Every structure is written in C-alpha cells, then in structure tokens.
Short mmCIF file of C-alpha atoms in Angstrom, two decimals:
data_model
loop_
_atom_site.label_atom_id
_atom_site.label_comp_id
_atom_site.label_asym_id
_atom_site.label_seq_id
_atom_site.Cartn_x
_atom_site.Cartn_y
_atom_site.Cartn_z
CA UNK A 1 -8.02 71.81 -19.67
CA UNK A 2 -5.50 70.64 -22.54
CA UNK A 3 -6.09 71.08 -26.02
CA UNK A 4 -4.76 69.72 -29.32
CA UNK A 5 -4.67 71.13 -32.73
CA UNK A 6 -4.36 69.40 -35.90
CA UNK A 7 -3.90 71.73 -38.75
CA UNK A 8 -1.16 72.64 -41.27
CA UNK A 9 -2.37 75.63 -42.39
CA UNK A 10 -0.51 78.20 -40.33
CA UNK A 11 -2.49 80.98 -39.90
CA UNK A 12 -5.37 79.14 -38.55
CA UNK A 13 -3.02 77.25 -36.31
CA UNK A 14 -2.08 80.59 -34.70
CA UNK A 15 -5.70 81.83 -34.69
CA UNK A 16 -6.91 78.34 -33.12
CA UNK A 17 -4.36 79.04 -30.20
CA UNK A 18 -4.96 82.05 -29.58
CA UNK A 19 -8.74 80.84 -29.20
CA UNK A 20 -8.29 78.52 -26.80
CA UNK A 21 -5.44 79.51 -24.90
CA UNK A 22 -7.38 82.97 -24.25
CA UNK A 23 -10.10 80.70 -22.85
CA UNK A 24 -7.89 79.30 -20.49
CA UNK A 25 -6.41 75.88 -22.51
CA UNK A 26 -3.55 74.54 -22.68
CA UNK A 27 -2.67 73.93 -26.12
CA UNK A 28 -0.33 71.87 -28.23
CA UNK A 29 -0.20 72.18 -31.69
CA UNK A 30 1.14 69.72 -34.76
CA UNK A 31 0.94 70.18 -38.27
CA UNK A 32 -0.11 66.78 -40.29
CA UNK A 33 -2.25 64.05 -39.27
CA UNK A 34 0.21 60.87 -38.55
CA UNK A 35 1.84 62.95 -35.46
CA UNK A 36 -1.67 64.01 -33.93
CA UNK A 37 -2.57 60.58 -33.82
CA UNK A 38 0.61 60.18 -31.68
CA UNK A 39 -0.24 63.24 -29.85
CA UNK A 40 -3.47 62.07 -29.24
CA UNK A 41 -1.86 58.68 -28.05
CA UNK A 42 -0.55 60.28 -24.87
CA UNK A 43 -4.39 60.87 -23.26
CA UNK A 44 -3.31 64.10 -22.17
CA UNK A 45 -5.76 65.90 -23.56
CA UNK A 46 -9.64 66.67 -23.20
CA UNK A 47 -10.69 67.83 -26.75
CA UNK A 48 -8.54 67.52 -30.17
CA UNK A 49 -9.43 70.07 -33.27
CA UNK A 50 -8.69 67.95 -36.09
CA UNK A 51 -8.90 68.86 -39.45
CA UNK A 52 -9.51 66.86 -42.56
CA UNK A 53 -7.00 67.83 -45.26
CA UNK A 54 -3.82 67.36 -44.07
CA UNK A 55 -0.72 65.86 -45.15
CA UNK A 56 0.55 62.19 -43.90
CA UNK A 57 -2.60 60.70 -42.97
CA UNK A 58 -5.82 62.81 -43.57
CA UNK A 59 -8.64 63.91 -40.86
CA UNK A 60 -10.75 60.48 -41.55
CA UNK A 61 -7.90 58.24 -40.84
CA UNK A 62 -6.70 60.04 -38.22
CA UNK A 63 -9.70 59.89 -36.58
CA UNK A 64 -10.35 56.12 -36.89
CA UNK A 65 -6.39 55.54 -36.15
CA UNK A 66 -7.15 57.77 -32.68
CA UNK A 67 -10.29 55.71 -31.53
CA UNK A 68 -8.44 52.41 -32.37
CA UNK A 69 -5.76 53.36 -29.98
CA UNK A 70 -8.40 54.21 -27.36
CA UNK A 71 -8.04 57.67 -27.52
CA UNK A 72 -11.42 58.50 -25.53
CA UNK A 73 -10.52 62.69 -26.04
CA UNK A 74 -13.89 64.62 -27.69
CA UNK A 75 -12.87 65.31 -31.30
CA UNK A 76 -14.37 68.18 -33.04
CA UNK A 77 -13.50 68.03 -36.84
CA UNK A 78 -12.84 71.29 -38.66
CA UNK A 79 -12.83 71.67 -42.35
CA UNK A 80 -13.74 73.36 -45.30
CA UNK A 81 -15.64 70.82 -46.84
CA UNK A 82 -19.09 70.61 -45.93
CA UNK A 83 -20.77 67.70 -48.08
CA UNK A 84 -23.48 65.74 -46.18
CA UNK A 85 -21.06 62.33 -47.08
CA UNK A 86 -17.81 63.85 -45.73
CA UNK A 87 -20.14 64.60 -42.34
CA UNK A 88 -21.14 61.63 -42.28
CA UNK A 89 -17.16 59.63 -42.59
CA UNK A 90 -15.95 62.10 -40.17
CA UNK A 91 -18.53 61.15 -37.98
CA UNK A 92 -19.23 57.31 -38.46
CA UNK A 93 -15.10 57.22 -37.93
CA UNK A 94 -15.25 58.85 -34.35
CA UNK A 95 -15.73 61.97 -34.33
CA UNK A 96 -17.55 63.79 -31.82
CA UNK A 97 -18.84 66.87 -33.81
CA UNK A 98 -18.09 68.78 -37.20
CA UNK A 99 -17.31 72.05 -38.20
CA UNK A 100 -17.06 74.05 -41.23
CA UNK A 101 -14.74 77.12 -41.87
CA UNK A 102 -15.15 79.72 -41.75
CA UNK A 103 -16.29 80.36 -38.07
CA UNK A 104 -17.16 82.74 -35.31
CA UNK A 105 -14.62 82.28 -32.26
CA UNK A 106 -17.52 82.23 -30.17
CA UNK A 107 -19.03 79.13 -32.02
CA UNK A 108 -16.18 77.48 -31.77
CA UNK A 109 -15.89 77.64 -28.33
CA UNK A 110 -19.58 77.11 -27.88
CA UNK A 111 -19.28 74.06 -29.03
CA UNK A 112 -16.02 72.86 -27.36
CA UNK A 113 -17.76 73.78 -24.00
CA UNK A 114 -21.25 71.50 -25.27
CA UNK A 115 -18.53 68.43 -25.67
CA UNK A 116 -16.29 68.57 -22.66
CA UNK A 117 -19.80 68.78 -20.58
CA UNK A 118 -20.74 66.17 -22.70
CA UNK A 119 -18.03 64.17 -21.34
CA UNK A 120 -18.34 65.66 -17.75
CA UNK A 121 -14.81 67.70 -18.24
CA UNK A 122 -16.73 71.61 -17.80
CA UNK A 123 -20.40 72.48 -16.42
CA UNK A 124 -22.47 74.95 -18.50
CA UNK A 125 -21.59 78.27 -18.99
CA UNK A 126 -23.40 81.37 -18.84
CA UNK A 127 -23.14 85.51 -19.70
CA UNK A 128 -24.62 87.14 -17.46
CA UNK A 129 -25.43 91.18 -17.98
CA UNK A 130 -27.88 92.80 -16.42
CA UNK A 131 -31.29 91.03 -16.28
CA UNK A 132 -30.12 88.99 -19.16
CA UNK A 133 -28.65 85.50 -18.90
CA UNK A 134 -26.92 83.62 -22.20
CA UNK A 135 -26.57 80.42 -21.63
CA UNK A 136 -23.54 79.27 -23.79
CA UNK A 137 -24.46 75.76 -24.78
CA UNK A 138 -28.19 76.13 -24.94
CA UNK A 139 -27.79 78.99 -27.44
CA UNK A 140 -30.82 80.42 -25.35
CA UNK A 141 -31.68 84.20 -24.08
CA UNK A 142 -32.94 84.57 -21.06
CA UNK A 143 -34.74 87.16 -19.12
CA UNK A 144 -36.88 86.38 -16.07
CA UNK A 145 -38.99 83.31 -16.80
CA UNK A 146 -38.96 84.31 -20.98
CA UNK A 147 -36.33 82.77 -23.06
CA UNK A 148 -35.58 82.80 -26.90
CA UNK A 149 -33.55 80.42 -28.64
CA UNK A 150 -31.26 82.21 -30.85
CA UNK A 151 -29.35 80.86 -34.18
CA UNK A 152 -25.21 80.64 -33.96
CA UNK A 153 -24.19 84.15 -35.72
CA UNK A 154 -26.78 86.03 -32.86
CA UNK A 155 -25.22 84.11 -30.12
CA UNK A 156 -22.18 85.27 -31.21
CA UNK A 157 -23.15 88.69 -31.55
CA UNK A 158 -24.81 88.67 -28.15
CA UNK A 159 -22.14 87.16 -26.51
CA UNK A 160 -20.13 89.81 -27.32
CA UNK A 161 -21.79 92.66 -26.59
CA UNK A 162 -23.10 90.99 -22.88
CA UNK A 163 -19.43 90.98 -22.25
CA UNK A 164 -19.21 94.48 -22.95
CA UNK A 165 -21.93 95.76 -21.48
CA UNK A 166 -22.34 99.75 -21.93
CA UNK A 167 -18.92 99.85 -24.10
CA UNK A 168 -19.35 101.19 -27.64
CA UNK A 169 -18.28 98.78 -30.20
CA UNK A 170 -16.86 99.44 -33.75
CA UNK A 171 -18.00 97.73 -36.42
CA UNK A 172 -14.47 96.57 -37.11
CA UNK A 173 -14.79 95.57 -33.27
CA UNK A 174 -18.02 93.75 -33.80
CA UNK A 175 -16.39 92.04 -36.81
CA UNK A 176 -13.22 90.00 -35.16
CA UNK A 177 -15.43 89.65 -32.20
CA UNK A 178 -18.01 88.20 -33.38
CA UNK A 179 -17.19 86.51 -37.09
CA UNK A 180 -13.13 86.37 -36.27
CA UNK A 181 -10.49 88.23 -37.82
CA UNK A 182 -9.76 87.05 -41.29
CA UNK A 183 -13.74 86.71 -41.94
CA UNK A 184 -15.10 90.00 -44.26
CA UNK A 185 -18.61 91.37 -43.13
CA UNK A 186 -20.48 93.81 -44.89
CA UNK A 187 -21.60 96.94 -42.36
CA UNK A 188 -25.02 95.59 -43.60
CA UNK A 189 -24.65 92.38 -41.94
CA UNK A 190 -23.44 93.99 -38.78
CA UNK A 191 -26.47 95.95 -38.84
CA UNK A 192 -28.87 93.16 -39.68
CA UNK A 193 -27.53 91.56 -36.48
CA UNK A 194 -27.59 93.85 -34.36
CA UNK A 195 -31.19 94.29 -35.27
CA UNK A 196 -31.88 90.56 -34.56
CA UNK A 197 -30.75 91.03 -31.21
CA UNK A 198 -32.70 94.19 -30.24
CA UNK A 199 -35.89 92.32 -31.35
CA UNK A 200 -34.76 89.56 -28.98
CA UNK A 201 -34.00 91.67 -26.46
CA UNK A 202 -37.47 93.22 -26.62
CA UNK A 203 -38.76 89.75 -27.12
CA UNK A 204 -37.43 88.38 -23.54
CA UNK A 205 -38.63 91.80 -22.16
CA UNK A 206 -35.22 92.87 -20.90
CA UNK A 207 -34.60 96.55 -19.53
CA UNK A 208 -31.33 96.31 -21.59
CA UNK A 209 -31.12 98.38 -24.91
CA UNK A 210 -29.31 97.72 -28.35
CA UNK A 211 -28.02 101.59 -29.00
CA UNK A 212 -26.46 102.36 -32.77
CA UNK A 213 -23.69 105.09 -32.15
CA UNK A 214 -23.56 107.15 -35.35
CA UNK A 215 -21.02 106.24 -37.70
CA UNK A 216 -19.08 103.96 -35.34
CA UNK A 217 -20.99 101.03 -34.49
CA UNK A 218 -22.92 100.13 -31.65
CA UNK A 219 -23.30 99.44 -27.05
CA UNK A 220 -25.55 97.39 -25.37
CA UNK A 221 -27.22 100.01 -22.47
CA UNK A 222 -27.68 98.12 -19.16
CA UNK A 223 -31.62 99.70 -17.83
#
C-alpha cells in the first residue's frame, strides 16, 4: 500500500511517516499543497493525508484540484481546525474523511484501514489476545457472543495493551502508545482509561485482567 503526505509542518511530517511506514506503507512525502496535487496526479497511491493550511494552494483547493484530475485515491484531511463549516468544505470538495490534531496513532490508522476497505484496497482488521477480539474498524470489543462498542481514546488504549499482552507498560509507555508522542497526558487520564477498559473487560466477560503495577503503570493479564 502507498501513501502520501501533505504537510509542511516538519515534525508531523516525520511523525506521519513513521506511522505509516511502521504499518507497512509506502510513503512519499511533500511539503505544500500545489505539488501534492501533482503527486496525487500520478495514481500511485491508495490514501493521501492532506492537510488544510499549507502554503501554495491550501487543503480545500487541493482537494477539489485532485478530484478534478480524477484522482480516485481516499483522502483523509488532517487539520487543526475543527469548525463544523471547514468540515463541511473539506468534505463537499472531495474529501473522504476529516481529522483533527491532535491524534492517537492508533486513530489514525483506524481510520485509514475503515477507507482503504471502503474502497476494497484492505479487509478488516482485528487484535486478537486471549479470548478477546478488537475489531479495528468497528471500534467494538469482543468476547464470545458479548461485544461493547468502545469510544476512540479506549480503542486506542486497548489496542495497545492487546498487543502487549502480559507486558507491563509505563505510563510514559501508555502515553506515545496510545495518545502519540508530542501529546501531554496527565497520570490521571492514564488512569481514568485504564479504568474504562477494565469495566469493559468485565463487561464482555473476558478472563483477561487490567493489573495497575505500583508506581509504574500498568499489564493486561491473559486468564
């Protein structure tokens, strides 16, 4: 799968990479809005992050400039503003989906995976741990025939600690994994989380345990 990035601020260039290209993308990566739209041109690629304030042409033109051409890539717009009537232009102009900063990588690539199945590029996903499933574009917990539907920040959480099943996580850890690495969370929001998903877990009536390790953080306990 071949991504594109349209951003100019650097940092979150590098952090958008590193994403994608540690889920297996390939990724190309330009800087203001009149060369995506040429990137975008060459219909080599199967989803393009585009953001909105950029210099040349801006996300909204872009966008519209990109479907005019024919460019039939999903389009996921990522941007700071989050206004109901810039939604709505980035959306009425093409776009497939928007996205405000700050995010959770695991969002993020939640919702990349929900458009390229969309568009019949990548079948759902799931986590599996255990007796626990997590499907990925759902946002659902599953254990035997119960499910819960669980909000974007749990899924994140969850996500991460199914992948590291039995592994004690720091809180610094949980942070990056689960919010990303610039993002600041309070220990108290950590803990809040990891609460939500222990009630879950209990809800779906899984044998798997949320354990807090004293003054480090916490590990998800296969039964």
């Amino acid at each position: 799968m071949r991504a594109l990035i349209v951003e100019d601020d650097g940092k979150l260039q590098e952090i958008l990479a590193h994403i994608l290209r540690r889920d297996g993308f390939d990724v190309d990566v330009v800087s203001d809005g009149l060369l995506g739209v040429e990137y975008a041109k060459s219909g080599l690629y199967d989803i393009i992050i585009l953001d909105v304030m950029l210099p040349e042409m801006d996300g909204f033109s872009a966008i519209r400039a990109m479907r005019a051409a024919n460019v039939s890539a999903s389009v996921l717009m990522l941007t700071a503003l989050g206004a109901v009537p810039d939604t709505i232009e980035g959306l009425d102009g093409g776009a497939d989906a928007y996205m405000t900063k700050p995010f959770s990588p695991q969002e993020l690539l939640a919702r990349i995976r929900a458009l390229l199945r969309r568009q019949g590029g990548q079948s759902a996903r799931e986590v599996r741990a255990g007796d626990l499933v997590l499907d990925l574009d759902a946002y659902e917990l599953r254990c035997g025939m119960e499910s819960i539907r669980l909000s974007d920040q749990e899924m994140a959480v969850a996500e991460l600690f199914m992948q590291n099943p039995g592994q004690i996580l720091t809180r610094a850890q949980i942070a990056e994994g689960a919010w990303g690495a610039d993002a600041h969370v309070s220990d108290n929001s950590i803990d809040a989380y990891a609460s939500m998903v222990r009630r879950k877990l209990r809800y779906v009536g899984s044998s798997a345990r949320m354990e807090a390790e004293r003054g480090v953080g916490y590990r998800l306990c296969m039964g």
